[in-house]
mmCIF file of C-alpha atoms in Angstrom:
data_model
loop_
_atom_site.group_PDB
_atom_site.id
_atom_site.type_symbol
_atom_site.label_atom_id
_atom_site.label_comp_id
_atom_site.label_asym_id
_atom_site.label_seq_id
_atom_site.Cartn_x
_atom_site.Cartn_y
_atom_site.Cartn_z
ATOM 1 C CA UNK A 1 0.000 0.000 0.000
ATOM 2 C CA UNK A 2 3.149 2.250 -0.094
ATOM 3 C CA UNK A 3 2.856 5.188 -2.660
ATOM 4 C CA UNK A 4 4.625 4.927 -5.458
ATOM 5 C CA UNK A 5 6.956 7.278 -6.932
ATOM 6 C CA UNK A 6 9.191 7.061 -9.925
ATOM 7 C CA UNK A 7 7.662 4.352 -11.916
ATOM 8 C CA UNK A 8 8.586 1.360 -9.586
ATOM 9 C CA UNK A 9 6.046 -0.939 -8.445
ATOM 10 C CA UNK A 10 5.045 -1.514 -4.779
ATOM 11 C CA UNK A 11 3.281 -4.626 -3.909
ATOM 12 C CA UNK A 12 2.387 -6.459 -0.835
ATOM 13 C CA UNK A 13 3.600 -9.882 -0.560
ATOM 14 C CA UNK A 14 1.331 -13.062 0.115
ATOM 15 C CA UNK A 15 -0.960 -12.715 2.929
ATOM 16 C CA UNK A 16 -0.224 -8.741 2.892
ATOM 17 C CA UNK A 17 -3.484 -7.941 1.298
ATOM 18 C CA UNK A 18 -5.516 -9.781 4.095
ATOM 19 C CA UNK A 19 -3.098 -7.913 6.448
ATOM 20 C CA UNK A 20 -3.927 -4.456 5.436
ATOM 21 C CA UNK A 21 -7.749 -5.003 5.468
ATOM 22 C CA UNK A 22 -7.823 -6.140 8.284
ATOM 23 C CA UNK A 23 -6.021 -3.250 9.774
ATOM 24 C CA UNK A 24 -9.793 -1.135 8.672
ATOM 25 C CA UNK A 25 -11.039 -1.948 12.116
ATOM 26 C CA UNK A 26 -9.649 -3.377 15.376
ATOM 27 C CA UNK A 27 -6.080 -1.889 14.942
ATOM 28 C CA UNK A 28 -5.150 0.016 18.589
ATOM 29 C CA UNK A 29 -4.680 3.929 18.432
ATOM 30 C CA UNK A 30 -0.922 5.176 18.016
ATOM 31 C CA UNK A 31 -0.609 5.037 21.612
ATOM 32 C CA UNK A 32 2.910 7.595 22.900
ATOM 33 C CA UNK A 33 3.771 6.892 26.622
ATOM 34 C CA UNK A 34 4.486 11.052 26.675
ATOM 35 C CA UNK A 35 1.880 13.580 26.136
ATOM 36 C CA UNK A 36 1.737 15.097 22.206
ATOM 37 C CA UNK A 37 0.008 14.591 19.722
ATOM 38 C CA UNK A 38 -0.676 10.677 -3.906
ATOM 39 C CA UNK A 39 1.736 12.138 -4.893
ATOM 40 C CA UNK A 40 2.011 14.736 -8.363
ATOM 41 C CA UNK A 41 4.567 13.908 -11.336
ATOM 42 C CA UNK A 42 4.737 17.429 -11.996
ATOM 43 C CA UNK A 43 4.948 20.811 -9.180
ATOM 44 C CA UNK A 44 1.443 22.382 -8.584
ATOM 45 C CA UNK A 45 0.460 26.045 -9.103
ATOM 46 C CA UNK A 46 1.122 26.971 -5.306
ATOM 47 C CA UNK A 47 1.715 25.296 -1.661
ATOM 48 C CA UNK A 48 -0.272 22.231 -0.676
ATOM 49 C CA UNK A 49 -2.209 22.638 2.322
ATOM 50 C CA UNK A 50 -0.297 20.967 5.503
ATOM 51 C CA UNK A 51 -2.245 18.996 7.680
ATOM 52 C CA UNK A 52 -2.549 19.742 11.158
ATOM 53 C CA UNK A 53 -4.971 17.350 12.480
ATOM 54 C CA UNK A 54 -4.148 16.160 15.752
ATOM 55 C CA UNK A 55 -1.222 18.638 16.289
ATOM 56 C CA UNK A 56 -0.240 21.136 18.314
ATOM 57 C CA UNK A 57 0.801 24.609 17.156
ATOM 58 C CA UNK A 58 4.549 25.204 17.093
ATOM 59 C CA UNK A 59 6.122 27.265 19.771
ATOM 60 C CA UNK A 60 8.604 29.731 18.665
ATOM 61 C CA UNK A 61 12.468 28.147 18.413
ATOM 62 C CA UNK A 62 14.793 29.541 20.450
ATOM 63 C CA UNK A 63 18.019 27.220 19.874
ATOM 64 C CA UNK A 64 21.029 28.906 18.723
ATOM 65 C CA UNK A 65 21.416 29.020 14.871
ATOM 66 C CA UNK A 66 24.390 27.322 12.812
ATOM 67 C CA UNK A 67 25.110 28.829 9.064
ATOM 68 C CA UNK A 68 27.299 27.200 6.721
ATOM 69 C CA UNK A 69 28.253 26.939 3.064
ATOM 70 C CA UNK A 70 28.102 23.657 0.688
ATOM 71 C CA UNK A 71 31.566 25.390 -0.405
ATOM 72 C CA UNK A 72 33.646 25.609 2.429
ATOM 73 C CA UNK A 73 36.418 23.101 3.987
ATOM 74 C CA UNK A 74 36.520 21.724 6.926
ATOM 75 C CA UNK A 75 34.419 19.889 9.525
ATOM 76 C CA UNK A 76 31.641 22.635 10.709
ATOM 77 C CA UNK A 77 31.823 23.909 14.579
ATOM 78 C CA UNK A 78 30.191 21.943 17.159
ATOM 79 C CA UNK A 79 26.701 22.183 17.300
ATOM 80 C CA UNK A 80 25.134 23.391 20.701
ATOM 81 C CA UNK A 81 22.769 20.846 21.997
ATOM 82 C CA UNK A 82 19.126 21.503 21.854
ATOM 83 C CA UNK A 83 16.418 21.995 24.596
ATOM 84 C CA UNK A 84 15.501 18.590 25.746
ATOM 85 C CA UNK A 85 11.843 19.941 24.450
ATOM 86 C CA UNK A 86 10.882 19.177 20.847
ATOM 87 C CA UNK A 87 8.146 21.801 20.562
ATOM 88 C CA UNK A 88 8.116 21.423 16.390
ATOM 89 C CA UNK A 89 7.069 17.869 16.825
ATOM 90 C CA UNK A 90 3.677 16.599 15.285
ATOM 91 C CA UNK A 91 2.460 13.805 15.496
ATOM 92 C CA UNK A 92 5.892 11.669 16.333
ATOM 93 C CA UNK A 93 7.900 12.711 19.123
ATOM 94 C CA UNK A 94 10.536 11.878 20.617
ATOM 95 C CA UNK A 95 10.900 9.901 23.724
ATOM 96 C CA UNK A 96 7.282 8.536 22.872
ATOM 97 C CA UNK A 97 6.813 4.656 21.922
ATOM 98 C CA UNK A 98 3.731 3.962 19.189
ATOM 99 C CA UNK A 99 2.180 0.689 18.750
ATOM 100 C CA UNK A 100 0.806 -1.032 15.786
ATOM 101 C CA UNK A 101 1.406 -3.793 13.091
ATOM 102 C CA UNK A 102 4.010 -3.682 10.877
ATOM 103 C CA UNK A 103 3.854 -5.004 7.190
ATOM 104 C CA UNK A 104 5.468 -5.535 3.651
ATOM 105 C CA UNK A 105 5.992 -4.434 0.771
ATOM 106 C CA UNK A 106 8.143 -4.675 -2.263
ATOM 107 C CA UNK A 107 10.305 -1.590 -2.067
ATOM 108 C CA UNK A 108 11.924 -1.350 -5.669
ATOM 109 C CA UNK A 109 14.676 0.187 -5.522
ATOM 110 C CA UNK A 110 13.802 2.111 -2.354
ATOM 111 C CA UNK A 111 12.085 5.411 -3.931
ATOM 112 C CA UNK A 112 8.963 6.465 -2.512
ATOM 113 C CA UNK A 113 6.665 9.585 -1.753
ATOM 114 C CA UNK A 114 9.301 11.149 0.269
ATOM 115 C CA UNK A 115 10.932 11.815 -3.400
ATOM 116 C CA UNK A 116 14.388 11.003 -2.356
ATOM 117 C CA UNK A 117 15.218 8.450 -5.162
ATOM 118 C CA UNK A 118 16.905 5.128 -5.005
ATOM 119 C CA UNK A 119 18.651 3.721 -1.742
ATOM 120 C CA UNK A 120 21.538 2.307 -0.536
ATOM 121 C CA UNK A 121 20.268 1.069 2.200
ATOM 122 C CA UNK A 122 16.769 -1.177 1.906
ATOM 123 C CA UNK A 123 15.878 -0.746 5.913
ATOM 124 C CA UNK A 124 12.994 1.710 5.100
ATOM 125 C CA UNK A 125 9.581 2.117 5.496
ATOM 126 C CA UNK A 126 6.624 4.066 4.564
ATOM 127 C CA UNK A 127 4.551 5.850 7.087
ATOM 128 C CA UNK A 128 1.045 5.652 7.807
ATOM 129 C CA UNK A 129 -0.677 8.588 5.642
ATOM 130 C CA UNK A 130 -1.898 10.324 9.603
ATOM 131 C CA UNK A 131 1.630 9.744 10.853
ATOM 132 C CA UNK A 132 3.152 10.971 7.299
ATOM 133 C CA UNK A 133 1.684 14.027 8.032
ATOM 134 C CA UNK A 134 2.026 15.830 4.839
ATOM 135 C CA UNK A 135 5.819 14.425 4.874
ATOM 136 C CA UNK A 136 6.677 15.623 8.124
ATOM 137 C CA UNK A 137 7.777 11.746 8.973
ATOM 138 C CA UNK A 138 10.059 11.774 5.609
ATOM 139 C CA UNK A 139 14.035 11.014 7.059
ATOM 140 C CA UNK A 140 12.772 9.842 10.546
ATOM 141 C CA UNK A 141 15.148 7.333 12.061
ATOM 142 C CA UNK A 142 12.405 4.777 13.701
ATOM 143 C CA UNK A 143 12.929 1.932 15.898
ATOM 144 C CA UNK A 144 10.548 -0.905 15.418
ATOM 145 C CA UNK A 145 10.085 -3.725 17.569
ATOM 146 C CA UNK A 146 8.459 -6.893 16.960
ATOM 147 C CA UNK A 147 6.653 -9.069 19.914
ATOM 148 C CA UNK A 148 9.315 -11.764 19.982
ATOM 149 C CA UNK A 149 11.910 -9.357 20.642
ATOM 150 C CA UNK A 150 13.772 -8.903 17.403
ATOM 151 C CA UNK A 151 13.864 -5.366 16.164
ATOM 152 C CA UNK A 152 15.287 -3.182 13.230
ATOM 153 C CA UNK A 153 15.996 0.157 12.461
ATOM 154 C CA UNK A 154 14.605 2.001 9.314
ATOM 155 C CA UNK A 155 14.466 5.377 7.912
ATOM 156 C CA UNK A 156 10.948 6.519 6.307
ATOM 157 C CA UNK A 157 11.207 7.638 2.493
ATOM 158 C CA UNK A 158 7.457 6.776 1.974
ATOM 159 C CA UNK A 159 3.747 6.762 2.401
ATOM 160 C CA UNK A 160 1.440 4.261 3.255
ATOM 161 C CA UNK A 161 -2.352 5.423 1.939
ATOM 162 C CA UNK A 162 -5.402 4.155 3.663
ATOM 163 C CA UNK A 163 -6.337 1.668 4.930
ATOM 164 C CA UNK A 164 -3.169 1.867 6.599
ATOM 165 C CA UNK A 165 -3.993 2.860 10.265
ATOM 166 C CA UNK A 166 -2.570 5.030 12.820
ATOM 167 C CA UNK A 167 0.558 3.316 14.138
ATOM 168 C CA UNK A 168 0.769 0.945 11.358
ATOM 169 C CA UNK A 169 4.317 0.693 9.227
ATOM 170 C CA UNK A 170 4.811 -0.619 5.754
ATOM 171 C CA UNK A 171 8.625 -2.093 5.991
ATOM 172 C CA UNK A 172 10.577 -3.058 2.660
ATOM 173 C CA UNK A 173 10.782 -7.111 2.330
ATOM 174 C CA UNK A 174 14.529 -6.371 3.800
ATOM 175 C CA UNK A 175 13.211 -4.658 6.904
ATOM 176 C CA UNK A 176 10.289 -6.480 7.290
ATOM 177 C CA UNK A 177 12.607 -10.009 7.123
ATOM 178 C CA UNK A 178 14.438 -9.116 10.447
ATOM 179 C CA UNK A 179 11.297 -8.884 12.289
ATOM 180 C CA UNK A 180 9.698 -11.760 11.129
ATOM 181 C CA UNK A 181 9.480 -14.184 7.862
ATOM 182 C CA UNK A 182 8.056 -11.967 5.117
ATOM 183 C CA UNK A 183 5.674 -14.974 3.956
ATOM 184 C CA UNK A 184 3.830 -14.075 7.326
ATOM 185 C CA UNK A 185 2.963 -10.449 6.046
ATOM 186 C CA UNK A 186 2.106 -8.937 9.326
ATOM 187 C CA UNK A 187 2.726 -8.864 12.918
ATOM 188 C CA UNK A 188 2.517 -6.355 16.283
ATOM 189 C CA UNK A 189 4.859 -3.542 16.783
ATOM 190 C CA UNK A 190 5.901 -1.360 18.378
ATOM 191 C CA UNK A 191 8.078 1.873 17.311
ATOM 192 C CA UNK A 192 9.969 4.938 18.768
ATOM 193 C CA UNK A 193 11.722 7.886 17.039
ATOM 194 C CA UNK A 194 15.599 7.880 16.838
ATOM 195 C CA UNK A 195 18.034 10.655 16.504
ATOM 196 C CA UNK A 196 20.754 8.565 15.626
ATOM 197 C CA UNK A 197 24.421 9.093 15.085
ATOM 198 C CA UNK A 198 24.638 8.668 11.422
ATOM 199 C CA UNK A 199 27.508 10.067 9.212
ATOM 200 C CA UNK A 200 27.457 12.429 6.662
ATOM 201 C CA UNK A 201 25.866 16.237 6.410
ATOM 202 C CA UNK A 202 22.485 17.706 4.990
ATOM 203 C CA UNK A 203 22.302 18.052 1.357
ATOM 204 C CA UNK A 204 19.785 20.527 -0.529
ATOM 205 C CA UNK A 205 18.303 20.189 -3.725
ATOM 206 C CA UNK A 206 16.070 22.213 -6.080
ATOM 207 C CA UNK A 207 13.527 20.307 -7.531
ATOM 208 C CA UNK A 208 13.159 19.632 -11.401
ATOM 209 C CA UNK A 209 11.654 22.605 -12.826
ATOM 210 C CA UNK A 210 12.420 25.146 -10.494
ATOM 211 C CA UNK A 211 13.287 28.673 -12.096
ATOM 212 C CA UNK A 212 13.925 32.200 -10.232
ATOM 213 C CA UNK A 213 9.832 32.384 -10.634
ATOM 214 C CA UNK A 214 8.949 29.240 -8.643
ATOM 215 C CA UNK A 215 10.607 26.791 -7.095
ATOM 216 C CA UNK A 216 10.887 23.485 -4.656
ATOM 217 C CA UNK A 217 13.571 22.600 -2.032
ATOM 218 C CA UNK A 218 14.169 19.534 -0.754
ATOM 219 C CA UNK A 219 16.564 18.565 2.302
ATOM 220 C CA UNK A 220 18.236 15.103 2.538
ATOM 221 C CA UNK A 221 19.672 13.367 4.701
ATOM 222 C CA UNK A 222 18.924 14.702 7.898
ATOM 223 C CA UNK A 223 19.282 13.283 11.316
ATOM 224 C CA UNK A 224 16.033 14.572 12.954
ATOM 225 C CA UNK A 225 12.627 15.248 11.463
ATOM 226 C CA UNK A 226 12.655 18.559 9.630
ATOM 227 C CA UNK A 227 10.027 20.929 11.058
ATOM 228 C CA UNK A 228 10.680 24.248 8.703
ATOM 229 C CA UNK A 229 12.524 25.200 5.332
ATOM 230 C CA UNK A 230 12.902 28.866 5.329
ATOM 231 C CA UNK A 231 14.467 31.328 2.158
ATOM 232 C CA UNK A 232 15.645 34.538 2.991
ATOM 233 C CA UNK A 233 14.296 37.111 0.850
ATOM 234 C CA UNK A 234 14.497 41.321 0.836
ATOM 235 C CA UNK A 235 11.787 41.202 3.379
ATOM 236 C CA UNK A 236 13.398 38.598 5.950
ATOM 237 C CA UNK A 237 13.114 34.991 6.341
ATOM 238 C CA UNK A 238 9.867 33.497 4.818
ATOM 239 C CA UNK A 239 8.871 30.212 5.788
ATOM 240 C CA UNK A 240 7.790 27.843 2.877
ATOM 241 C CA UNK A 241 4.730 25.635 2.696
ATOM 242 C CA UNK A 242 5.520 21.684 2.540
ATOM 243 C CA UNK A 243 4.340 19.052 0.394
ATOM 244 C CA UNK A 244 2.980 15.904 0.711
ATOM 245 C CA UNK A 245 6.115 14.757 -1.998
ATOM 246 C CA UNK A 246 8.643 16.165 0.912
ATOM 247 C CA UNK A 247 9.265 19.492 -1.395
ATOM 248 C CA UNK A 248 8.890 22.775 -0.118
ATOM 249 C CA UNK A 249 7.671 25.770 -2.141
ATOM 250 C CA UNK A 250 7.989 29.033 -3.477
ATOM 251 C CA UNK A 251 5.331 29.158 -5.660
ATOM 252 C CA UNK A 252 6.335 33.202 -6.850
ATOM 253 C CA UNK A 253 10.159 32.278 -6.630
ATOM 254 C CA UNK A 254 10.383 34.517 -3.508
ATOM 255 C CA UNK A 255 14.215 33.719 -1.814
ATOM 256 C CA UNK A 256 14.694 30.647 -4.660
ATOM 257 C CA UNK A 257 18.277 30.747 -5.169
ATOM 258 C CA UNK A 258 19.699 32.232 -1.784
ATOM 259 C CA UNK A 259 20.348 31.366 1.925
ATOM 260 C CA UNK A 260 18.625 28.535 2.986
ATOM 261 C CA UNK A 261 17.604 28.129 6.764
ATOM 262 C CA UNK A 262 16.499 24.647 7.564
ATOM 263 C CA UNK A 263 15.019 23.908 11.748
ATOM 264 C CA UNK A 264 14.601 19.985 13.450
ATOM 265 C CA UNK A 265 11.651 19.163 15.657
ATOM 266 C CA UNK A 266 14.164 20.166 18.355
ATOM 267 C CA UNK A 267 13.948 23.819 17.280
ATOM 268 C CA UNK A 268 17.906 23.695 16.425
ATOM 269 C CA UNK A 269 18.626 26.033 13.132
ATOM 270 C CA UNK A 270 20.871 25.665 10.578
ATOM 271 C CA UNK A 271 21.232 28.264 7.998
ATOM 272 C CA UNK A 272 23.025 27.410 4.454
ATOM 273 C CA UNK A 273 24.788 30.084 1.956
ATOM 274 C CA UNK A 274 26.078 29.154 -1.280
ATOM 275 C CA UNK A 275 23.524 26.774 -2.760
ATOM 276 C CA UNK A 276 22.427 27.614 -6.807
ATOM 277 C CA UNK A 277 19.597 27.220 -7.829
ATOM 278 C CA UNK A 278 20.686 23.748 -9.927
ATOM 279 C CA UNK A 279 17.353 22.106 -10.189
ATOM 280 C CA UNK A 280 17.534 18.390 -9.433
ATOM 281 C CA UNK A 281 21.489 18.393 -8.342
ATOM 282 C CA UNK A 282 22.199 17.422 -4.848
ATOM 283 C CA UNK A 283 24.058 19.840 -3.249
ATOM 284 C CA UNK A 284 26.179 18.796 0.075
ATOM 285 C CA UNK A 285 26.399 20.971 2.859
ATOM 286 C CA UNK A 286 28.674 20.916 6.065
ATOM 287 C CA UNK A 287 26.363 20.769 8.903
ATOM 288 C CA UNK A 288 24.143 18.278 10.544
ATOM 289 C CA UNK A 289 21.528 18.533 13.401
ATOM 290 C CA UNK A 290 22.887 17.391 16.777
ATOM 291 C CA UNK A 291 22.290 14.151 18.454
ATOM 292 C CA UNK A 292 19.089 13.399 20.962
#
């Protein structure tokens, strides 16, 4: 039930189908022990609406900013550690453990709605589409946890439509396989956000099409849920709408082309100079969010 992106195609494996309908009914809530809580080939005209269903409105950040360059040498400066607080979280928090089923499907070549493209690494998953929430789970690190005690790690680079239910995760065969045989198609979970410490920075990249008259970011490869992508224009920062294909828009090419100022669910900021408006090139920076 993943969505599909980029031609591949995602199908459940034997006894997934039964799986997934019976997750219409019956499946428990997304239940956190701590308080809180489809896709287009081609751009739209403007912004997709974000949904904010079950979320709280964010509080204003007030963690210290980092700026950087893609251009410049070097290893960036420590980052200063967050408030323990994620006050830009939605729906998945951290320190929070959500229960559910987890089940399969055939990942390709690990594309998905999140529009990051092929991966290297098959221990993904796609999010339920109330969890996804309007991409805000695209580059989560999540812990999953089967009954008998085995458990995996996977990132989430896609979206798993209705009647996938609150809680529930779609894992690639590979994921799914360390949990459980895949033949089996199903089985109880539960899950909890990571911020783990992976290598490598945050790259940018301009989405295909983009222009100095409109224009899409994406960020990739981040260790923490992104919360905001802002562009600095001649009027100050302006904070750009997301989309449900992890893209996030400046639909009159307002700031497309300049600094770039990117904020985790932690409320750290990281602001990035130097990156062209190349559409489709991914452009490495040298900073990363810090560890939780």
């Amino acid at each position: 039930m993943a969505v599909q992106r980029g031609g591949h195609d995602h199908q459940g494996t034997t006894g997934r189908d039964t799986a997934v309908a019976d997750s219409r009914g019956g499946l428990p809530p997304i239940s956190p022990t701590s308080p809180g809580s489809k896709l287009s080939p081609a751009p739209p005209a403007g912004p997709s609406a974000t949904s904010s269903a079950g979320t709280k409105s964010p509080t204003p950040d007030r963690a210290p900013s980092r700026t950087a360059s893609p251009t410049t040498s070097g290893p960036p400066s420590a980052a200063p550690r967050s408030p323990a607080t994620s006050p830009l979280a939605g729906r998945i928090r951290p320190r929070s453990t959500y229960r559910g089923v987890a089940t399969v499907y055939r990942a390709g070549v690990g594309d998905g709605a999140c529009s990051y493209g092929a991966s290297d690494d098959m221990m993904i998953a796609a999010m339920n589409t109330t969890d996804y929430e309007t991409s805000r789970a695209c580059g989560a690190y999540v812990l999953v946890r089967a009954a008998n005690g085995a458990s995996v790690t996977v990132r989430i680079t896609n979206e798993c439509p209705l009647p996938c239910a609150p809680g529930q995760l779609d894992l690639s065969e590979q994921a799914f396989a360390k949990l459980a045989p895949v033949s089996t198609g199903r089985t109880a979970i539960t899950w909890s956000l990571l911020s783990p410490g992976i290598p490598g920075t945050i790259s940018l990249r301009y989405k295909n099409g983009s222009s100095p008259y409109w224009c899409g970011i994406q960020a990739i490869g981040h260790r923490n849920p992104l919360a905001r992508l802002e562009v600095r224009t001649k009027s100050g920062w302006r904070q750009l709408a997301r989309t449900d294909y992890n893209y996030f828009l400046s639909p009159d090419g307002s700031g497309c082309g300049g600094p770039v100022r990117i904020t985790d669910i932690y409320g750290e900021r990281l602001t990035v100079n130097g990156v062209v408006l190349r559409p489709g090139a991914v452009q490495p920076t040298q900073v990363q969010f810090a560890q939780h």
